[in-house]
Amino acid sequence: MSLIHDDFLLTTKAARRLYHEYAENEPIYDYHTHLPVDEMARDQKFETIAHIWLGGDHYKWRAMRANGIPESHVTGNAPWKEKFLAFAKTVPHTLRNPLYHWTALELKRFFGIDEPLNEKTAESIWNRCNEQLATPEYSCRNLLSRSNVRVVCSTDDPTDTLEHHQAVAKLSDFPVKVYPTFRPDAGMRLEDVPAWNTWVDKLAGITGQACDTLDSFLQGIRQRHDFFHSIGGRLSDHGLTNMDTETATDAEAKSIFDQARAGKALSAEAITRFRSYLMLYFGQLDAEKGWTKQLHLGALRNTNARLFKSLGRDIGCDSIDDPSHAQGLRFYLDTLEQRGHLPKVVLYNLHPKDNYIFSTIIGNYQGNENGVAGRLQFGSGWWFLDCLEGMEWQINALSSTGLLSHFVGMLTDSRSFLSPPRHEYFRRILCNLIGRDMENGLVPDDYELVGGMVKRICYANAHAYFGMDVARG
């Protein structure tokens, strides 16, 4: 039997019914990705399967390095076909890694290829995929459209012009809404004062604000936040190791800002207090506009100094950190709540030991005068946790401590236009977990009740929660 068959991952009758009747055909609301919007604007076509698969996928890069593939064939200058053959050589070694399932799903769903990728099949699969990629149906916009994607949210620096978002928004023949996400991490990286000043200068240039005082700097950030809103953005995002437990006063923040603009190195305490000051300001901006804030916490980034110096960020050399989160999250969320500035929030942890910390802390800040259900969310298994086991852990923690029924579901966090099947992967895992509970008598044998919840988690909850217009399907 083929690995990817109709009932892949569905081990019970209830799971199969939940998936096929309630989950399978729901649209996709991909509210956190790193997809390049410039490629959507020009409707990029891909020369080979290697270009679309290996061009920016750090999951694959990590696996290839672990399989002894030289860097020349991972991120280096080796010919694309040789890179593909190196990945094909790696795939058989990814058993029990989600890459094995994702590879099989993408080959079958997009290319109709129902055989494993390995050294023996690589040449044939290379030719068949490339033949199809050469046709108009395989442009990046068509790949999203045929995957039943309704919404894609990219990840964008506040200084981005968003010109490509504006171009995509004008397309009358593209049934996918594409929105920016405001990610101001560069504005808080005061560990590298020269790089931070370069970013502030760029902010000044695009806003016309001098950014020579804290007030004009904050006004410049607000101006860009307003601009993102005008383009349709309703999400912010922050990638931090952990949340801080203290913050600067206004006077302290002005002093720290002035020192940094003067090029002076800052103490670790000053950096922490200024970062927290900015994060509270970002929360205020989000709350004022009814946005949702995403907090991605717990990554240990750029750990291979040699590769970081030669290749930069996001090259597959990050891992799980082990910081303490409870007190920092309490300080941040409670300070915003006391100030009346707590927006909707989605929390993502990278260390599985923190599942119950994250899933319980959101329960302390649910509910407000607007009656938003699931105002704070425990986000889906992220990064190293978007595997079968990691997603089950997240679902179990959320179910045990909160209301799974209001969960906003899956996202791809991907840079690849072949990633939509990761939603299918999540949906099958969700249905299998809940279907097993149904057959074990742990939840009612009521498909209207249970199936309705599954269906909402797949799409409707995200649609209602994030408040962005969607394409008509």
Coordinates of C-alpha atoms in Angstrom, one line a residue:
M1 CA 0.0 0.0 0.0
S2 CA 1.1 3.5 -0.7
L3 CA 2.3 5.5 2.3
I4 CA 0.1 8.4 1.5
H5 CA -3.4 6.8 1.1
D6 CA -6.8 8.2 1.9
D7 CA -6.6 7.1 5.5
F8 CA -3.0 8.0 6.2
L9 CA -2.5 8.6 10.0
L10 CA -6.2 7.8 10.6
T11 CA -6.2 4.7 12.8
T12 CA -9.8 4.4 13.8
K13 CA -13.2 4.6 12.1
A14 CA -14.1 7.7 14.1
A15 CA -10.8 9.4 13.0
R16 CA -11.5 8.6 9.4
R17 CA -15.0 10.0 9.5
L18 CA -13.9 13.2 11.3
Y19 CA -11.2 13.8 8.7
H20 CA -13.1 13.0 5.5
E21 CA -16.5 14.6 6.5
Y22 CA -15.3 17.6 8.6
A23 CA -11.7 18.5 8.0
E24 CA -10.4 17.4 4.6
N25 CA -12.2 20.0 2.4
E26 CA -11.9 23.0 4.7
P27 CA -10.0 26.0 3.2
I28 CA -6.6 27.0 4.5
Y29 CA -6.0 30.1 6.6
D30 CA -2.2 30.3 6.9
Y31 CA -1.8 33.1 9.4
H32 CA 2.0 32.8 9.9
T33 CA 4.4 32.2 7.0
H34 CA 7.7 33.5 5.6
L35 CA 6.6 33.2 2.0
P36 CA 8.2 35.8 -0.3
V37 CA 5.5 38.2 -1.5
D38 CA 7.7 39.5 -4.3
E39 CA 7.5 36.1 -5.9
M40 CA 3.7 36.2 -5.6
A41 CA 3.6 39.6 -7.2
R42 CA 5.5 38.4 -10.3
D43 CA 3.9 34.9 -10.1
Q44 CA 7.3 33.2 -9.9
K45 CA 7.8 30.0 -11.8
F46 CA 10.5 27.6 -10.6
E47 CA 13.1 26.2 -12.9
T48 CA 13.5 22.9 -11.0
I49 CA 12.1 21.0 -8.0
A50 CA 15.3 21.9 -6.2
H51 CA 14.7 25.6 -6.5
I52 CA 11.2 25.4 -4.9
W53 CA 12.2 22.7 -2.4
L54 CA 15.7 23.5 -1.3
G55 CA 16.1 27.3 -1.8
G56 CA 15.2 28.3 1.7
D57 CA 14.2 25.2 3.7
H58 CA 16.3 25.0 6.8
Y59 CA 14.5 21.8 7.9
K60 CA 16.0 20.1 4.8
W61 CA 19.4 21.7 5.3
R62 CA 19.7 20.4 8.8
A63 CA 18.8 16.9 7.7
M64 CA 21.3 17.0 4.8
R65 CA 24.1 18.1 7.1
A66 CA 23.2 15.4 9.5
N67 CA 23.5 12.9 6.6
G68 CA 27.0 14.1 5.9
I69 CA 26.2 16.2 2.8
P70 CA 28.9 18.9 2.3
E71 CA 27.7 22.5 2.6
S72 CA 28.4 23.1 -1.1
H73 CA 25.4 20.9 -1.7
V74 CA 23.2 22.4 1.1
T75 CA 23.5 26.2 0.8
G76 CA 26.5 26.4 -1.4
N77 CA 27.1 26.7 -5.2
A78 CA 26.7 23.1 -6.3
P79 CA 24.4 22.7 -9.3
W80 CA 20.8 22.5 -8.4
K81 CA 20.4 19.0 -9.7
E82 CA 23.3 17.8 -7.5
K83 CA 21.6 19.5 -4.5
F84 CA 18.4 17.6 -5.3
L85 CA 20.3 14.3 -5.6
A86 CA 21.9 15.0 -2.3
F87 CA 18.5 15.5 -0.7
A88 CA 17.1 12.4 -2.4
K89 CA 20.0 10.5 -0.8
T90 CA 19.0 12.0 2.6
V91 CA 15.3 11.3 2.5
P92 CA 15.5 7.5 3.4
H93 CA 17.4 8.5 6.5
T94 CA 14.5 10.8 7.7
L95 CA 12.2 8.0 8.8
R96 CA 10.2 9.2 11.8
N97 CA 11.2 12.8 11.1
P98 CA 8.2 14.8 9.7
L99 CA 10.4 15.5 6.6
Y100 CA 9.7 12.0 5.4
H101 CA 5.9 12.5 5.6
W102 CA 6.1 16.1 4.2
T103 CA 8.2 15.0 1.3
A104 CA 5.8 12.2 0.4
L105 CA 2.7 14.4 0.8
E106 CA 4.1 17.2 -1.4
L107 CA 5.2 14.8 -4.1
K108 CA 1.7 13.2 -4.2
R109 CA -0.5 16.2 -3.8
F110 CA 1.3 18.5 -6.2
F111 CA 2.9 16.1 -8.7
G112 CA 0.9 12.9 -8.5
I113 CA 4.0 11.0 -7.6
D114 CA 3.3 8.0 -5.3
E115 CA 6.6 6.5 -4.7
P116 CA 9.4 7.2 -2.2
L117 CA 12.2 9.6 -3.0
N118 CA 15.6 8.0 -2.8
E119 CA 18.7 7.5 -4.9
K120 CA 17.1 5.0 -7.2
T121 CA 14.0 7.1 -7.9
A122 CA 15.7 10.5 -7.9
E123 CA 16.3 10.9 -11.6
S124 CA 12.8 9.9 -12.6
I125 CA 11.2 12.2 -10.0
W126 CA 13.5 15.0 -10.9
N127 CA 12.4 14.8 -14.5
R128 CA 8.6 14.4 -13.8
C129 CA 8.5 17.3 -11.3
N130 CA 10.5 19.6 -13.6
E131 CA 8.2 18.8 -16.5
Q132 CA 5.2 19.8 -14.5
L133 CA 6.9 22.9 -13.0
A134 CA 7.5 24.2 -16.5
T135 CA 3.7 24.6 -17.0
P136 CA 1.6 27.6 -16.0
E137 CA -0.3 25.6 -13.4
Y138 CA 2.8 25.5 -11.3
S139 CA 3.5 29.2 -10.8
C140 CA 3.5 30.2 -7.1
R141 CA 0.1 31.8 -7.2
N142 CA -1.5 28.8 -8.9
L143 CA 0.1 26.5 -6.3
L144 CA -1.6 28.4 -3.5
S145 CA -4.9 28.6 -5.4
R146 CA -5.1 25.0 -6.1
S147 CA -4.3 24.2 -2.5
N148 CA -7.5 25.9 -1.4
V149 CA -5.6 28.6 0.5
R150 CA -7.8 31.6 1.3
V151 CA -5.4 33.8 3.4
V152 CA -1.6 34.0 3.7
C153 CA 0.2 36.2 6.1
S154 CA 3.8 37.0 5.5
T155 CA 6.4 38.3 8.0
D156 CA 7.7 41.8 7.4
D157 CA 10.1 44.3 8.9
P158 CA 8.4 47.7 9.8
T159 CA 10.7 49.4 7.2
D160 CA 9.5 47.2 4.4
T161 CA 7.7 49.2 1.7
L162 CA 5.0 46.5 1.2
E163 CA 4.9 47.4 -2.4
H164 CA 4.5 43.8 -3.4
H165 CA 1.6 43.4 -1.0
Q166 CA -0.1 46.3 -2.7
A167 CA 0.6 44.8 -6.1
V168 CA -0.9 41.4 -5.1
A169 CA -3.9 43.1 -3.6
K170 CA -4.7 44.6 -7.0
L171 CA -4.8 41.2 -8.8
S172 CA -8.3 40.3 -9.9
D173 CA -7.5 36.7 -10.9
F174 CA -5.7 35.6 -7.6
P175 CA -8.2 34.2 -5.1
V176 CA -5.9 34.4 -2.1
K177 CA -5.7 37.3 0.3
V178 CA -2.1 38.2 1.3
Y179 CA -1.4 40.3 4.4
P180 CA 1.7 41.7 6.0
T181 CA 2.7 40.9 9.6
F182 CA 4.5 43.6 11.6
R183 CA 7.8 42.1 13.0
P184 CA 10.0 44.8 14.7
D185 CA 12.7 42.6 16.1
A186 CA 15.5 44.6 14.5
G187 CA 14.4 47.6 16.5
M188 CA 15.2 45.8 19.7
R189 CA 18.6 44.3 18.9
L190 CA 20.6 46.8 20.9
E191 CA 23.4 44.1 21.5
D192 CA 24.7 45.4 18.2
V193 CA 24.5 49.2 18.4
P194 CA 25.9 49.9 14.9
A195 CA 23.4 47.5 13.2
W196 CA 20.6 48.9 15.3
N197 CA 21.5 52.5 14.3
T198 CA 21.5 51.5 10.7
W199 CA 18.0 50.1 11.1
V200 CA 16.8 53.3 12.9
D201 CA 18.3 55.4 10.1
K202 CA 16.3 53.3 7.6
L203 CA 13.1 53.8 9.7
A204 CA 13.8 57.6 9.7
G205 CA 14.2 57.5 5.9
I206 CA 11.0 55.8 5.2
T207 CA 8.9 57.7 7.7
G208 CA 10.4 61.2 7.5
Q209 CA 10.7 61.2 11.2
A210 CA 14.1 62.3 12.5
C211 CA 14.3 59.4 14.9
D212 CA 16.9 61.4 16.9
T213 CA 14.8 61.4 20.0
L214 CA 12.9 58.6 21.7
D215 CA 9.6 60.4 20.9
S216 CA 10.3 60.7 17.2
F217 CA 11.5 57.1 17.1
L218 CA 8.3 55.9 18.7
Q219 CA 6.3 58.1 16.3
G220 CA 8.1 56.5 13.4
I221 CA 7.2 53.1 14.6
R222 CA 3.6 54.1 15.0
Q223 CA 3.5 55.6 11.5
R224 CA 4.7 52.2 10.1
H225 CA 2.2 50.3 12.2
D226 CA -0.5 52.6 10.8
F227 CA 0.7 51.9 7.3
F228 CA 0.6 48.1 7.8
H229 CA -2.9 48.5 9.0
S230 CA -3.9 50.5 5.9
I231 CA -2.6 47.6 3.8
G232 CA -4.8 45.2 5.7
G233 CA -2.4 43.8 8.2
R234 CA -3.9 42.8 11.6
L235 CA -1.0 40.8 13.0
S236 CA 2.3 41.5 14.8
D237 CA 5.0 39.0 15.6
H238 CA 8.0 38.9 17.8
G239 CA 10.8 36.3 18.0
L240 CA 12.3 36.5 21.4
T241 CA 14.2 34.1 23.7
N242 CA 11.9 35.1 26.6
M243 CA 9.9 37.9 28.0
D244 CA 11.5 40.3 30.5
T245 CA 10.4 40.9 34.1
E246 CA 11.3 44.6 34.3
T247 CA 11.0 47.7 32.2
A248 CA 12.4 51.1 31.9
T249 CA 10.7 54.3 33.0
D250 CA 10.1 57.0 30.3
A251 CA 13.2 58.9 31.5
E252 CA 15.4 55.7 31.5
A253 CA 14.2 54.8 28.0
K254 CA 15.1 58.3 26.7
S255 CA 18.5 58.0 28.2
I256 CA 19.1 54.5 26.8
F257 CA 17.9 55.6 23.4
D258 CA 20.2 58.7 23.4
Q259 CA 23.2 56.6 24.3
A260 CA 22.5 54.0 21.6
R261 CA 22.0 56.7 19.0
A262 CA 25.3 58.2 20.0
G263 CA 26.9 54.8 19.3
K264 CA 27.7 53.9 22.9
A265 CA 27.6 50.2 24.0
L266 CA 24.9 49.4 26.5
S267 CA 24.8 47.2 29.6
A268 CA 22.8 44.0 29.5
E269 CA 20.4 45.5 32.1
A270 CA 19.8 48.6 29.9
I271 CA 19.2 46.4 26.8
T272 CA 16.7 44.4 28.8
R273 CA 14.8 47.3 30.2
F274 CA 14.6 49.1 26.8
R275 CA 13.4 46.0 25.0
S276 CA 10.7 45.5 27.5
Y277 CA 9.7 49.2 27.2
L278 CA 9.3 48.7 23.4
M279 CA 7.4 45.5 23.8
L280 CA 4.9 47.3 26.0
Y281 CA 4.6 50.0 23.4
F282 CA 4.0 47.5 20.7
G283 CA 1.3 45.9 22.8
Q284 CA -0.4 49.3 23.1
L285 CA -0.3 49.8 19.3
D286 CA -1.8 46.4 18.7
A287 CA -4.6 46.9 21.3
E288 CA -5.5 50.3 19.9
K289 CA -6.2 48.7 16.4
G290 CA -7.6 45.4 17.5
W291 CA -4.7 43.5 16.2
T292 CA -3.4 40.1 17.3
K293 CA 0.1 39.8 18.8
Q294 CA 2.2 36.7 18.2
L295 CA 5.0 35.8 20.6
H296 CA 7.4 33.1 19.4
L297 CA 9.5 32.3 22.4
G298 CA 12.4 30.0 23.3
A299 CA 14.7 29.7 20.3
L300 CA 18.5 29.5 20.7
R301 CA 19.6 31.2 17.5
N302 CA 22.7 31.2 15.4
T303 CA 24.6 28.7 17.5
N304 CA 27.2 27.8 14.8
A305 CA 29.3 30.9 14.8
R306 CA 31.3 29.8 11.8
L307 CA 28.2 29.3 9.6
F308 CA 26.6 32.4 11.0
K309 CA 29.6 34.5 9.9
S310 CA 29.6 33.0 6.4
L311 CA 25.9 32.5 5.7
G312 CA 23.9 34.7 8.2
R313 CA 20.6 34.0 9.9
D314 CA 18.0 31.4 9.3
I315 CA 20.3 28.7 7.9
G316 CA 19.3 25.8 10.1
C317 CA 21.6 26.4 13.0
D318 CA 19.0 27.3 15.7
S319 CA 17.8 25.0 18.4
I320 CA 15.6 24.9 21.5
D321 CA 16.7 27.1 24.4
D322 CA 15.9 26.6 28.0
P323 CA 14.8 29.9 29.5
S324 CA 12.3 30.5 32.2
H325 CA 9.0 31.9 30.8
A326 CA 6.4 32.0 33.6
Q327 CA 7.4 35.2 35.4
G328 CA 8.2 37.1 32.2
L329 CA 4.9 36.2 30.6
R330 CA 3.1 37.2 33.7
F331 CA 4.8 40.5 33.9
Y332 CA 4.2 41.3 30.3
L333 CA 0.6 40.2 30.0
D334 CA -0.4 41.6 33.3
T335 CA 1.3 45.0 32.7
L336 CA -0.6 45.3 29.5
E337 CA -3.8 44.2 31.1
Q338 CA -3.5 46.8 33.9
R339 CA -2.8 49.5 31.4
G340 CA -5.8 48.5 29.3
H341 CA -3.4 47.6 26.4
L342 CA -3.7 43.8 26.2
P343 CA -4.5 42.8 22.6
K344 CA -5.4 39.4 21.4
V345 CA -2.3 37.2 21.8
V346 CA -1.0 33.9 20.4
L347 CA 1.8 32.3 22.4
Y348 CA 4.2 29.8 20.8
N349 CA 6.7 27.9 22.9
L350 CA 9.7 26.0 21.4
H351 CA 10.5 23.8 24.5
P352 CA 7.9 21.1 25.1
K353 CA 8.4 21.4 28.8
D354 CA 6.7 24.8 28.7
N355 CA 3.4 23.5 27.2
Y356 CA 1.5 23.6 30.4
I357 CA 3.0 27.0 31.4
F358 CA 1.8 28.5 28.2
S359 CA -1.5 26.8 28.1
T360 CA -2.4 27.8 31.7
I361 CA -1.1 31.4 31.6
I362 CA -3.5 32.3 28.8
G363 CA -6.4 31.3 31.0
N364 CA -5.6 34.1 33.3
Y365 CA -6.4 36.8 30.7
Q366 CA -9.4 35.5 28.8
G367 CA -12.5 37.5 28.4
N368 CA -13.0 41.2 28.0
E369 CA -15.7 43.7 27.6
N370 CA -16.0 42.8 23.9
G371 CA -16.7 39.2 24.7
V372 CA -13.9 37.7 22.5
A373 CA -13.8 33.9 22.9
G374 CA -10.3 32.6 23.1
R375 CA -8.8 36.1 23.4
L376 CA -5.4 34.5 24.2
Q377 CA -4.3 31.5 22.3
F378 CA -1.8 28.7 22.9
G379 CA -0.4 28.4 19.4
S380 CA 0.1 25.2 17.5
G381 CA 3.3 23.2 17.8
W382 CA 6.0 25.5 16.4
W383 CA 9.2 24.7 14.5
F384 CA 10.8 21.7 16.1
L385 CA 7.4 20.8 17.6
D386 CA 5.3 20.8 14.3
C387 CA 5.8 17.0 14.2
L388 CA 3.2 14.4 15.0
E389 CA 4.3 14.0 18.7
G390 CA 4.8 17.8 19.2
M391 CA 1.3 18.6 17.8
E392 CA -0.3 16.0 19.9
W393 CA 1.4 17.4 23.0
Q394 CA 0.2 20.9 22.3
I395 CA -3.4 19.7 21.6
N396 CA -3.4 17.6 24.8
A397 CA -2.1 20.5 27.0
L398 CA -4.6 23.0 25.5
S399 CA -7.5 20.5 25.9
S400 CA -6.6 19.7 29.5
T401 CA -6.3 23.3 30.7
G402 CA -8.5 25.4 28.4
L403 CA -11.0 25.3 25.5
L404 CA -9.8 23.4 22.5
S405 CA -13.0 24.4 20.7
H406 CA -11.7 27.9 20.3
F407 CA -8.3 26.9 19.0
V408 CA -7.2 28.8 15.8
G409 CA -5.4 25.8 14.4
M410 CA -2.4 25.2 12.2
L411 CA 0.1 27.5 10.3
T412 CA 3.0 26.5 8.1
D413 CA 5.7 29.0 9.2
S414 CA 7.2 28.1 5.8
R415 CA 9.2 29.7 3.1
S416 CA 8.0 27.1 0.5
F417 CA 5.0 27.3 -1.9
L418 CA 4.8 23.5 -1.5
S419 CA 4.0 23.7 2.2
P420 CA 0.2 23.7 2.3
P421 CA 0.0 19.9 2.9
R422 CA 1.3 20.6 6.3
H423 CA -2.2 21.7 7.1
E424 CA -3.4 18.3 5.9
Y425 CA -0.8 16.7 8.2
F426 CA -2.1 18.6 11.2
R427 CA -5.7 17.9 10.4
R428 CA -5.1 14.2 10.2
I429 CA -3.2 14.2 13.5
L430 CA -6.0 16.2 15.1
C431 CA -8.7 13.9 13.8
N432 CA -6.8 10.8 14.8
L433 CA -6.3 12.1 18.3
I434 CA -9.9 13.1 18.8
G435 CA -11.3 10.0 17.0
R436 CA -9.3 7.8 19.3
D437 CA -11.0 9.6 22.2
M438 CA -14.4 9.0 20.7
E439 CA -13.8 5.3 20.2
N440 CA -12.5 5.1 23.8
G441 CA -15.6 6.8 25.2
L442 CA -13.7 9.8 26.4
V443 CA -15.8 12.3 24.3
P444 CA -19.3 11.8 23.1
D445 CA -20.1 9.7 20.0
D446 CA -21.7 12.9 18.6
Y447 CA -20.4 13.9 15.2
E448 CA -22.4 17.1 15.1
L449 CA -20.7 18.2 18.3
V450 CA -17.2 16.8 17.8
G451 CA -17.0 17.1 14.0
G452 CA -18.3 20.7 14.3
M453 CA -15.4 21.5 16.6
V454 CA -12.9 19.9 14.3
K455 CA -14.2 21.8 11.3
R456 CA -13.9 25.1 13.2
I457 CA -10.3 24.4 14.3
C458 CA -9.4 23.8 10.7
Y459 CA -10.6 27.2 9.4
A460 CA -13.5 29.1 10.9
N461 CA -11.9 29.9 14.2
A462 CA -9.0 31.6 12.5
H463 CA -11.2 33.4 10.2
A464 CA -13.3 34.8 13.0
Y465 CA -10.4 35.5 15.4
F466 CA -7.9 37.4 13.2
G467 CA -10.5 39.6 11.5
M468 CA -9.0 39.8 8.0
D469 CA -11.1 39.6 4.8
V470 CA -10.8 36.3 3.0
A471 CA -11.0 35.4 -0.6
R472 CA -14.3 34.0 -1.8
G473 CA -14.1 30.3 -2.5

